[in-house]
Tab-separated table of C-alpha atoms and ligand atoms in Angstrom:
chain	number	residue	atom	x	y	z
A	1	MET	CA	178.780	408.864	14.101
A	2	LYS	CA	181.355	408.825	11.389
A	3	ARG	CA	184.165	408.825	13.885
A	4	ALA	CA	182.573	406.033	15.866
A	5	THR	CA	182.248	404.008	12.682
A	6	SER	CA	185.892	404.456	11.856
A	7	ILE	CA	186.916	403.414	15.384
A	8	VAL	CA	184.719	400.360	15.077
A	9	ALA	CA	186.179	399.687	11.631
A	10	LEU	CA	189.716	400.044	13.004
A	11	ALA	CA	188.966	397.755	15.915
A	12	LEU	CA	187.433	395.239	13.538
A	13	ALA	CA	190.426	395.381	11.242
A	14	ALA	CA	192.735	394.861	14.215
A	15	LEU	CA	190.665	391.892	15.370
A	16	ILE	CA	190.663	390.374	11.925
A	17	SER	CA	194.439	390.662	11.640
A	18	VAL	CA	194.865	389.102	15.121
A	19	TYR	CA	192.567	386.297	13.980
A	20	ALA	CA	194.512	385.906	10.747
A	21	LEU	CA	197.820	385.811	12.601
A	22	PHE	CA	197.035	383.597	15.535
A	23	LEU	CA	193.634	381.980	15.427
A	24	ARG	CA	192.978	380.823	11.895
A	25	PRO	CA	193.900	377.149	11.601
A	26	LYS	CA	197.012	377.049	9.469
A	27	GLU	CA	197.103	374.549	6.652
A	28	ASN	CA	200.596	373.416	7.617
A	29	SER	CA	200.277	373.586	11.388
A	30	ILE	CA	200.307	370.363	13.329
A	31	PRO	CA	196.732	369.583	14.371
A	32	SER	CA	196.433	369.199	18.131
A	33	PRO	CA	194.846	366.243	19.876
A	34	SER	CA	191.421	366.861	21.406
A	35	PRO	CA	191.022	367.184	25.214
A	36	GLU	CA	189.122	363.855	25.123
A	37	LEU	CA	192.050	362.138	23.422
A	38	LEU	CA	194.557	363.643	25.861
A	39	ALA	CA	192.390	362.542	28.787
A	40	ALA	CA	192.225	358.996	27.402
A	41	ALA	CA	196.002	359.002	26.870
A	42	ARG	CA	196.976	360.200	30.353
A	43	PRO	CA	196.977	356.882	32.267
A	44	LEU	CA	198.342	354.725	29.461
A	45	ASP	CA	201.577	352.821	28.930
A	46	THR	CA	204.192	354.655	26.877
A	47	TYR	CA	206.611	353.482	24.203
A	48	ASP	CA	209.611	355.553	23.122
A	49	PHE	CA	210.970	354.270	19.842
A	50	ASP	CA	214.192	355.480	18.243
A	51	LEU	CA	214.246	354.182	14.708
A	52	VAL	CA	216.960	354.295	12.068
A	53	LEU	CA	216.143	353.105	8.562
A	54	HIS	CA	219.016	351.903	6.356
A	55	PRO	CA	217.372	351.385	2.967
A	56	ASP	CA	220.575	350.166	1.313
A	57	SER	CA	220.879	347.207	3.655
A	58	ASN	CA	217.098	346.779	4.142
A	59	GLN	CA	217.496	347.234	7.877
A	60	LEU	CA	215.577	349.105	10.524
A	61	GLY	CA	217.402	349.761	13.797
A	62	VAL	CA	215.000	349.885	16.734
A	63	THR	CA	215.697	351.127	20.250
A	64	MET	CA	212.732	350.829	22.582
A	65	HIS	CA	212.168	352.203	26.073
A	66	ALA	CA	208.699	351.339	27.262
A	67	CYS	CA	206.898	351.899	30.562
A	68	PHE	CA	204.226	349.352	31.377
A	69	GLN	CA	201.900	349.278	34.352
A	70	ASN	CA	200.653	346.017	35.850
A	71	ARG	CA	196.930	346.672	35.384
A	72	TRP	CA	195.829	343.268	36.642
A	73	SER	CA	195.029	341.925	40.087
A	74	GLU	CA	197.940	339.484	40.322
A	75	THR	CA	201.716	339.706	40.536
A	76	LEU	CA	203.126	338.913	37.102
A	77	PRO	CA	206.076	336.485	36.761
A	78	ASP	CA	206.877	337.664	33.261
A	79	ILE	CA	206.050	340.125	30.520
A	80	VAL	CA	205.231	339.042	26.982
A	81	LEU	CA	205.958	341.240	24.007
A	82	ARG	CA	204.665	340.384	20.560
A	83	THR	CA	207.506	340.629	18.061
A	84	TRP	CA	205.513	339.838	14.932
A	85	ALA	CA	208.402	340.681	12.583
A	86	GLY	CA	210.125	337.451	13.664
A	87	ALA	CA	207.672	335.366	11.646
A	88	TYR	CA	209.025	336.745	8.353
A	89	ALA	CA	212.347	334.891	8.802
A	90	SER	CA	211.298	331.690	7.067
A	91	PRO	CA	208.638	330.423	4.634
A	92	GLU	CA	207.477	327.990	7.344
A	93	THR	CA	206.453	330.804	9.692
A	94	SER	CA	205.793	333.813	7.436
A	95	PRO	CA	202.134	334.901	7.349
A	96	ALA	CA	202.767	335.934	3.732
A	97	ALA	CA	203.975	332.497	2.588
A	98	SER	CA	200.789	330.435	2.746
A	99	ASP	CA	199.907	328.602	-0.489
A	100	GLU	CA	197.398	331.217	-1.602
A	101	LEU	CA	199.509	334.243	-0.603
A	102	TYR	CA	203.038	333.225	-1.567
A	103	ASN	CA	203.043	334.403	-5.195
A	104	ARG	CA	201.053	337.537	-4.392
A	105	CYS	CA	203.325	338.603	-1.534
A	106	TYR	CA	206.699	337.361	-2.797
A	107	PRO	CA	206.594	338.037	-6.568
A	108	ASN	CA	210.410	337.880	-6.635
A	109	GLY	CA	210.638	334.682	-4.587
A	110	PHE	CA	211.007	334.304	-0.835
A	111	SER	CA	212.883	337.129	0.863
A	112	GLU	CA	214.140	336.692	4.395
A	113	GLY	CA	212.952	339.140	7.036
A	114	GLY	CA	213.021	338.986	10.829
A	115	PHE	CA	215.172	340.531	13.538
A	116	VAL	CA	218.161	340.173	15.802
A	117	LEU	CA	217.618	341.122	19.435
A	118	HIS	CA	220.119	342.856	21.741
A	119	ASP	CA	220.388	344.227	25.278
A	120	VAL	CA	217.063	343.507	26.895
A	121	THR	CA	216.694	345.147	30.314
A	122	ILE	CA	213.906	345.530	32.827
A	123	ASN	CA	214.299	348.414	35.250
A	124	GLU	CA	217.889	348.705	33.997
A	125	GLN	CA	218.704	345.094	34.973
A	126	ARG	CA	219.758	342.873	32.104
A	127	VAL	CA	217.395	339.904	31.635
A	128	THR	CA	217.552	336.756	29.535
A	129	PRO	CA	214.640	336.689	27.117
A	130	THR	CA	213.130	333.528	25.649
A	131	PHE	CA	210.813	332.902	22.743
A	132	ASP	CA	207.775	330.658	23.154
A	133	ASP	CA	207.513	329.937	19.449
A	134	ALA	CA	209.701	328.951	16.499
A	135	ALA	CA	208.439	332.059	14.666
A	136	HIS	CA	209.934	334.310	17.393
A	137	THR	CA	206.726	336.313	17.783
A	138	VAL	CA	206.263	335.628	21.517
A	139	LEU	CA	209.088	337.253	23.480
A	140	ARG	CA	208.923	336.360	27.160
A	141	LEU	CA	210.859	338.442	29.701
A	142	PRO	CA	211.221	337.369	33.333
A	143	VAL	CA	210.337	340.038	35.872
A	144	THR	CA	210.511	339.952	39.662
A	145	ASN	CA	207.925	341.405	42.019
A	146	PHE	CA	205.876	343.064	39.307
A	147	GLU	CA	202.912	343.750	41.523
A	148	PRO	CA	199.478	345.137	40.677
A	149	GLY	CA	199.631	348.891	40.077
A	150	GLN	CA	203.422	348.956	39.732
A	151	TRP	CA	205.266	350.250	36.687
A	152	CYS	CA	208.307	348.743	35.023
A	153	GLU	CA	210.602	349.945	32.292
A	154	VAL	CA	211.509	347.582	29.492
A	155	SER	CA	214.343	348.509	27.145
A	156	LEU	CA	215.730	346.644	24.172
A	157	ARG	CA	217.481	347.055	20.886
A	158	MET	CA	216.763	345.108	17.763
A	159	VAL	CA	217.740	345.207	14.135
A	160	LEU	CA	214.933	344.305	11.769
A	161	THR	CA	215.514	343.001	8.275
A	162	VAL	CA	212.723	344.223	6.006
A	163	PRO	CA	211.839	341.558	3.424
A	164	ASP	CA	211.036	342.181	-0.245
A	165	CYS	CA	207.365	341.433	0.326
A	166	LEU	CA	203.970	343.016	-0.298
A	167	HIS	CA	202.638	342.244	3.171
A	168	ARG	CA	202.205	344.333	6.347
A	169	PHE	CA	205.966	344.195	6.910
A	170	GLY	CA	207.907	344.508	3.696
A	171	ARG	CA	209.249	346.721	0.943
A	172	SER	CA	208.517	347.085	-2.712
A	173	GLN	CA	209.046	349.710	-5.423
A	174	GLY	CA	210.491	352.334	-3.110
A	175	VAL	CA	207.827	351.981	-0.411
A	176	TRP	CA	208.594	350.544	3.005
A	177	LEU	CA	205.645	348.984	4.801
A	178	LEU	CA	206.361	348.967	8.517
A	179	GLY	CA	203.163	347.599	10.043
A	180	ASN	CA	202.981	345.330	13.102
A	181	CYS	CA	206.776	345.141	13.218
A	182	LEU	CA	207.642	347.075	16.396
A	183	PRO	CA	207.556	345.117	19.673
A	184	ILE	CA	204.256	345.553	21.483
A	185	LEU	CA	202.979	344.377	24.858
A	186	SER	CA	200.680	341.375	24.585
A	187	VAL	CA	197.303	341.272	26.325
A	188	TYR	CA	197.007	339.481	29.657
A	189	GLU	CA	193.702	337.786	30.376
A	190	GLN	CA	192.458	334.950	32.562
A	191	GLY	CA	195.862	334.400	34.107
A	192	ALA	CA	197.892	334.185	30.883
A	193	TRP	CA	199.408	336.317	28.146
A	194	ARG	CA	197.928	335.962	24.694
A	195	THR	CA	200.333	334.048	22.452
A	196	ASP	CA	198.295	333.601	19.249
A	197	ALA	CA	200.205	332.620	16.118
A	198	TYR	CA	200.764	335.051	13.237
A	199	ALA	CA	198.019	333.474	11.119
A	200	ALA	CA	198.017	333.989	7.341
A	201	ILE	CA	194.264	334.658	7.349
A	202	GLY	CA	192.751	337.640	9.131
A	203	ASP	CA	194.437	340.109	11.485
A	204	PRO	CA	195.616	338.067	14.479
A	205	PHE	CA	196.428	341.083	16.663
A	206	VAL	CA	194.968	341.954	20.045
A	207	SER	CA	196.447	344.980	21.787
A	208	ALA	CA	195.661	347.733	24.267
A	209	VAL	CA	195.911	351.433	23.470
A	210	ALA	CA	199.130	353.193	24.483
A	211	ASN	CA	201.115	356.348	23.734
A	212	TYR	CA	204.014	356.340	21.299
A	213	ASN	CA	206.888	358.784	20.983
A	214	LEU	CA	208.559	358.107	17.659
A	215	THR	CA	211.922	359.382	16.472
A	216	LEU	CA	213.106	358.331	13.041
A	217	SER	CA	216.203	359.039	11.023
A	218	LEU	CA	216.662	358.020	7.407
A	219	PRO	CA	218.450	359.154	4.253
A	220	GLU	CA	217.361	362.511	2.891
A	221	ARG	CA	215.587	361.272	-0.201
A	222	TYR	CA	213.041	359.317	1.861
A	223	THR	CA	209.858	360.623	3.529
A	224	PRO	CA	208.207	358.848	6.450
A	225	PHE	CA	204.531	358.820	7.390
A	226	THR	CA	202.665	357.559	10.427
A	227	SER	CA	199.312	358.209	12.112
A	228	GLY	CA	200.435	361.694	13.187
A	229	ILE	CA	202.273	364.526	11.443
A	230	PHE	CA	206.050	364.182	11.755
A	231	GLU	CA	208.049	367.247	12.757
A	232	HIS	CA	211.284	367.395	10.823
A	233	ALA	CA	214.334	369.114	12.276
A	234	ASN	CA	218.082	368.417	12.203
A	235	GLY	CA	217.597	365.302	10.124
A	236	LEU	CA	215.220	363.726	12.651
A	237	TYR	CA	211.527	363.067	12.295
A	238	THR	CA	209.566	363.083	15.561
A	239	THR	CA	205.953	362.721	16.551
A	240	THR	CA	203.737	361.574	19.418
A	241	LEU	CA	200.735	359.327	18.912
A	242	HIS	CA	198.171	359.392	21.708
A	243	ALA	CA	196.045	356.397	22.696
A	244	VAL	CA	196.676	354.180	19.694
A	245	ARG	CA	196.539	350.390	19.518
A	246	GLU	CA	199.575	350.146	17.238
A	247	ALA	CA	202.173	352.386	15.628
A	248	ALA	CA	202.652	351.686	11.939
A	249	LEU	CA	204.939	353.594	9.593
A	250	LEU	CA	205.350	353.993	5.867
A	251	VAL	CA	208.453	355.302	4.158
A	252	TYR	CA	208.377	356.490	0.531
A	253	GLU	CA	211.306	357.120	-1.744
A	254	GLN	CA	208.987	359.258	-3.847
A	255	SER	CA	205.760	360.579	-2.452
A	256	VAL	CA	203.025	363.059	-3.204
A	257	THR	CA	200.510	364.152	-0.582
A	258	ALA	CA	197.212	365.985	-0.713
A	259	SER	CA	195.164	367.090	2.274
A	260	ILE	CA	191.689	368.266	3.173
A	261	GLN	CA	189.875	369.147	6.412
A	262	ALA	CA	186.737	367.282	7.516
A	263	ASP	CA	184.972	368.056	10.805
A	264	GLY	CA	188.253	369.359	12.282
A	265	THR	CA	190.297	366.316	11.229
A	266	ARG	CA	193.087	366.687	8.733
A	267	ILE	CA	192.884	363.979	6.091
A	268	VAL	CA	196.190	363.369	4.329
A	269	CYS	CA	196.280	361.150	1.259
A	270	ILE	CA	199.663	359.743	0.275
A	271	GLY	CA	200.784	358.053	-2.881
A	272	ARG	CA	203.667	357.591	-5.268
A	273	ASN	CA	202.071	360.007	-7.729
A	274	LYS	CA	199.587	362.868	-7.890
A	275	GLN	CA	196.661	360.689	-8.933
A	276	GLN	CA	197.073	358.400	-5.882
A	277	ALA	CA	197.298	361.402	-3.564
A	278	HIS	CA	194.203	363.135	-4.922
A	279	LYS	CA	191.801	360.365	-5.856
A	280	PRO	CA	190.622	359.275	-2.379
A	281	LEU	CA	190.515	362.786	-0.807
A	282	GLN	CA	186.845	363.543	-1.366
A	283	ILE	CA	185.759	359.955	-0.662
A	284	ALA	CA	187.627	359.930	2.654
A	285	LYS	CA	186.041	363.257	3.579
A	286	GLU	CA	182.486	362.038	2.881
A	287	VAL	CA	183.102	358.733	4.665
A	288	LEU	CA	184.604	360.400	7.730
A	289	LYS	CA	181.742	362.886	8.001
A	290	TYR	CA	179.153	360.111	7.730
A	291	TYR	CA	180.807	357.941	10.410
A	292	ASN	CA	181.323	360.960	12.708
A	293	GLN	CA	177.622	361.574	12.580
A	294	THR	CA	176.609	357.927	12.852
A	295	TYR	CA	179.109	356.460	15.344
A	296	GLY	CA	180.514	359.480	17.198
A	297	ALA	CA	183.511	361.744	16.588
A	298	TYR	CA	186.700	360.368	15.030
A	299	PRO	CA	189.212	360.504	17.906
A	300	TYR	CA	192.520	361.432	16.240
A	301	PRO	CA	193.661	364.794	14.798
A	302	VAL	CA	194.863	363.231	11.551
A	303	LEU	CA	193.680	360.476	9.226
A	304	MET	CA	196.193	359.137	6.726
A	305	VAL	CA	195.042	357.340	3.584
A	306	ALA	CA	198.046	355.754	1.885
A	307	ALA	CA	198.310	354.036	-1.494
A	308	VAL	CA	200.780	351.174	-1.111
A	309	PRO	CA	202.127	348.327	-3.232
A	310	PHE	CA	200.286	345.610	-1.373
A	311	ALA	CA	198.888	342.100	-1.890
A	312	PHE	CA	195.583	343.061	-0.275
A	313	ALA	CA	192.841	345.626	-0.896
A	314	GLY	CA	193.426	347.395	2.409
A	315	MET	CA	194.723	347.330	5.952
A	316	GLU	CA	193.798	349.408	8.958
A	317	TYR	CA	195.976	351.040	11.597
A	318	PRO	CA	194.876	353.633	14.141
A	319	GLY	CA	194.786	356.990	12.370
A	320	MET	CA	195.996	355.461	9.124
A	321	ILE	CA	194.674	353.166	6.435
A	322	TRP	CA	196.601	351.450	3.667
A	323	VAL	CA	194.956	350.900	0.311
A	324	GLY	CA	196.400	348.604	-2.371
A	325	GLU	CA	197.692	350.603	-5.368
A	326	ASN	CA	195.838	348.301	-7.765
A	327	LEU	CA	192.572	349.911	-6.700
A	328	TYR	CA	193.582	353.316	-8.083
A	329	GLY	CA	193.333	352.189	-11.696
A	330	GLN	CA	190.685	353.144	-14.226
A	331	GLY	CA	187.259	351.580	-13.838
A	332	LEU	CA	187.879	350.723	-10.180
A	333	ASP	CA	186.380	353.840	-8.598
A	334	ASP	CA	183.638	351.845	-6.845
A	335	ALA	CA	186.089	349.275	-5.482
A	336	LEU	CA	188.328	352.085	-4.195
A	337	GLU	CA	185.403	353.842	-2.503
A	338	LEU	CA	184.190	350.625	-0.820
A	339	THR	CA	187.681	349.749	0.388
A	340	VAL	CA	188.277	353.251	1.769
A	341	ALA	CA	184.851	353.131	3.481
A	342	HIS	CA	185.523	349.685	4.993
A	343	GLU	CA	189.030	350.584	6.222
A	344	ILE	CA	187.981	353.952	7.676
A	345	ALA	CA	185.169	352.149	9.550
A	346	HIS	CA	187.951	350.260	11.366
A	347	GLN	CA	188.830	353.573	13.055
A	348	TRP	CA	185.683	352.963	15.129
A	349	PHE	CA	185.651	349.161	15.085
A	350	TYR	CA	189.240	348.137	15.887
A	351	ALA	CA	191.113	351.377	16.622
A	352	LEU	CA	188.659	353.039	19.004
A	353	VAL	CA	186.742	349.967	20.218
A	354	GLY	CA	189.202	347.110	20.152
A	355	SER	CA	188.114	343.502	20.127
A	356	ASP	CA	189.575	340.013	20.040
A	357	GLN	CA	190.491	339.868	16.348
A	358	PHE	CA	191.819	336.324	16.687
A	359	ARG	CA	188.892	334.614	18.401
A	360	HIS	CA	186.045	336.924	17.325
A	361	PRO	CA	187.080	338.454	13.992
A	362	TRP	CA	183.405	339.248	13.181
A	363	GLN	CA	183.473	341.842	15.944
A	364	ASP	CA	185.439	344.245	13.806
A	365	GLU	CA	185.113	342.921	10.228
A	366	ALA	CA	181.329	342.410	10.141
A	367	LEU	CA	180.781	345.779	11.818
A	368	CYS	CA	182.955	347.492	9.207
A	369	GLU	CA	181.070	345.803	6.351
A	370	HIS	CA	177.819	346.969	7.927
A	371	ALA	CA	179.119	350.545	8.369
A	372	MET	CA	180.365	350.588	4.763
A	373	LEU	CA	176.959	349.401	3.483
A	374	HIS	CA	175.115	352.072	5.453
A	375	TYR	CA	177.528	354.716	4.182
A	376	VAL	CA	176.710	353.579	0.622
A	377	ARG	CA	172.985	353.894	1.346
A	378	ALA	CA	173.385	357.399	2.793
A	379	ARG	CA	175.652	358.576	-0.023
A	380	HIS	CA	174.329	356.744	-3.095
A	381	GLY	CA	170.753	355.790	-2.226
A	382	ALA	CA	168.671	352.684	-1.561
A	383	GLY	CA	169.240	351.215	-5.048
A	384	ALA	CA	173.023	351.205	-4.632
A	385	TYR	CA	172.643	349.744	-1.151
A	386	ASP	CA	170.337	346.943	-2.349
A	387	ALA	CA	172.670	345.979	-5.182
A	388	LEU	CA	175.688	345.916	-2.880
A	389	ALA	CA	173.884	344.076	-0.074
A	390	ARG	CA	172.915	341.368	-2.598
A	391	LEU	CA	176.578	340.949	-3.471
A	392	ARG	CA	178.144	341.300	-0.029
A	393	ILE	CA	175.451	339.750	2.208
A	394	ALA	CA	172.839	337.750	0.252
A	395	ALA	CA	175.383	335.910	-1.955
A	396	PRO	CA	177.545	334.789	0.995
A	397	MET	CA	174.401	333.426	2.653
A	398	GLN	CA	173.827	331.164	-0.398
A	399	GLU	CA	177.277	329.631	-0.560
A	400	ASN	CA	178.186	326.151	0.628
A	401	ILE	CA	180.398	326.372	3.672
A	402	ARG	CA	182.055	323.538	5.612
A	403	GLU	CA	180.071	322.170	8.548
A	404	GLY	CA	181.050	323.846	11.820
A	405	ILE	CA	182.453	327.030	10.234
A	406	THR	CA	180.439	330.067	11.320
A	407	PRO	CA	181.002	333.843	11.571
A	408	GLY	CA	181.733	333.264	15.266
A	409	SER	CA	184.703	330.969	14.478
A	410	PRO	CA	188.274	332.055	15.320
A	411	ILE	CA	190.592	332.986	12.438
A	412	ASP	CA	192.658	329.789	12.626
A	413	SER	CA	189.633	327.681	11.704
A	414	PHE	CA	189.358	329.049	8.153
A	415	HIS	CA	190.912	327.217	5.172
A	416	ASP	CA	191.354	330.151	2.834
A	417	LEU	CA	190.714	333.863	2.420
A	418	GLU	CA	187.583	333.330	0.376
A	419	GLU	CA	185.973	331.191	3.058
A	420	TYR	CA	187.010	333.715	5.700
A	421	THR	CA	185.596	336.691	3.778
A	422	THR	CA	182.347	334.932	2.868
A	423	VAL	CA	181.658	333.822	6.426
A	424	VAL	CA	183.094	336.527	8.694
A	425	TYR	CA	182.455	339.613	6.538
A	426	GLY	CA	179.366	338.527	4.580
A	427	ARG	CA	177.468	336.324	6.997
A	428	GLY	CA	178.655	338.422	9.920
A	429	ALA	CA	177.152	341.513	8.289
A	430	ALA	CA	173.953	339.502	7.698
A	431	MET	CA	173.589	339.363	11.482
A	432	LEU	CA	173.649	343.183	11.659
A	433	GLN	CA	171.247	343.464	8.735
A	434	ALA	CA	168.831	341.074	10.495
A	435	LEU	CA	169.139	343.081	13.710
A	436	ASP	CA	168.443	346.284	11.785
A	437	VAL	CA	165.301	344.820	10.218
A	438	HIS	CA	164.146	343.456	13.569
A	439	THR	CA	164.595	346.848	15.269
A	440	ASN	CA	163.284	349.092	12.482
A	441	GLY	CA	166.696	350.549	11.731
A	442	ARG	CA	168.086	351.062	15.233
A	443	VAL	CA	171.356	349.169	14.802
A	444	ASP	CA	173.385	352.336	14.290
A	445	ASP	CA	171.941	353.820	17.511
A	446	PHE	CA	173.214	350.714	19.260
A	447	LEU	CA	176.642	350.911	17.567
A	448	LYS	CA	176.998	354.568	18.558
A	449	GLU	CA	176.361	353.635	22.187
A	450	TYR	CA	178.715	350.622	21.884
A	451	VAL	CA	181.468	353.005	20.710
A	452	ARG	CA	180.692	355.506	23.483
A	453	ARG	CA	180.857	352.838	26.205
A	454	HIS	CA	183.917	350.960	24.991
A	455	ALA	CA	186.047	353.683	23.396
A	456	PHE	CA	189.794	352.991	23.869
A	457	ALA	CA	189.040	349.621	25.521
A	458	LEU	CA	188.800	346.040	24.331
A	459	ALA	CA	185.151	344.974	24.070
A	460	SER	CA	184.202	341.318	24.453
A	461	ARG	CA	181.274	339.596	22.762
A	462	GLN	CA	179.500	339.882	26.109
A	463	ASP	CA	180.072	343.659	26.120
A	464	PHE	CA	178.518	343.737	22.650
A	465	GLU	CA	175.500	341.711	23.854
A	466	ILE	CA	174.976	343.748	27.032
A	467	THR	CA	175.071	347.090	25.180
A	468	LEU	CA	172.699	345.662	22.579
A	469	ALA	CA	170.190	344.558	25.232
A	470	ASP	CA	170.467	347.927	27.029
A	471	VAL	CA	169.842	349.993	23.909
A	472	LEU	CA	167.153	347.818	22.355
A	473	LYS	CA	165.521	346.847	25.672
A	474	GLU	CA	165.413	343.305	24.352
A	475	ASP	CA	167.596	340.214	24.739
A	476	MET	CA	168.984	339.528	21.248
A	477	ARG	CA	171.324	336.679	22.180
A	478	GLU	CA	169.287	334.067	20.317
A	479	LEU	CA	169.499	336.017	17.065
A	480	LEU	CA	173.248	336.342	17.601
A	481	ILE	CA	173.607	332.586	18.187
A	482	ASP	CA	171.540	331.939	15.049
A	483	TYR	CA	173.791	334.049	12.881
A	484	LEU	CA	177.180	333.765	14.556
A	485	ASP	CA	177.321	330.221	15.895
A	486	THR	CA	175.005	328.114	13.754
A	487	SER	CA	176.178	326.166	10.686
A	488	MET	CA	174.008	326.494	7.628
B	1	ZN	ZN1	188.505	344.930	7.592
């Protein structure tokens, strides 16, 4: 008996040490992508980016090798890449230089950004690229015999100039904001590539998910971050991002990070000081757990929450959100929590289920406002929800808005950010609130199914309506027209 016990004890001890050595998730190990994510990533286009940041000259060297498949039913005469960084070259085209944004984004006066392009090849043949627009955001490359199902390899080099600017692409106070600045394939639909302008209001981006292999070199005193964990060896930072709609990077001259696990996801909060790294940790954990439960599992192994010097409250990228540093100050805890909750909601409504953010901005923004409000109700109770809904939904419904401007309007129809926020966020969320009342609280059941059906794809308004009718067993199109398309 005794002997048996000691054998059992020995065996147990051995098992425990094996577990400790090999099985226990290590705090510093690189979290692995889920089988679902790897399965979604398998058929996708791939970008290999070799990046070199030269902080002293404000330049980012970019070498891209990308493999794209013709996923449409026609032979394509050309390929269009969106090179959004081009718009930052002049005040006439910069999305940060509109009347209401100029002083907020360029506190030190206009700073020239943009890029110079070199050596564009398709399948190793040099091609002559052209730009459709003065802003140089629509790069058109001729291609021959690019038939349905075929793959082609596009390579190019470019040198980006990073402007002194507190926008998606810019630098300030030792932080480099590298969002929407790498070339990305446009979306082809109804016989044409999307060529929307880099509007100053809203997020004018529409893109498909793809895989990214990133390699970055930069001076030693800088630390880069992206939506995955960088491996650092021999002076090079490398990582692979699976099935993401965009690859954004941040580089800090001085950074502090803090991390926490939530439902198997590693949440990493980044800032320029300890307070910025620690403050959103617990909020992000609660938010992520609530959305996991309500809308289905967060798809990526890592979620980055970064405090950045920024002219806006927040910005979403797949696997990473940016939060304006101003929100980390005293007395702003509620504003920080709401921003973090809204931006993390974009991981479901934008990153996972993409939509046409130019023509139907409500389809991600209103959904994120709704998700944020329901998170507040679950976390802080009905009183907190009612107070916030009065502010974020009821008040926007009372305001005077120009005739013809509705939550269903495209982003280029709005005059200013206030009008855009009131109508698309506030009145758009009113549509979801009305649906929730009408269905006795079943809107989140519908949204969970909407995410399940359209994960990693681009969902149209029709996809939204069809899923809604299927889940609710009722045609809700009239309610949608009432709220989304009717002036009031
Ligand atoms: Zn948003």
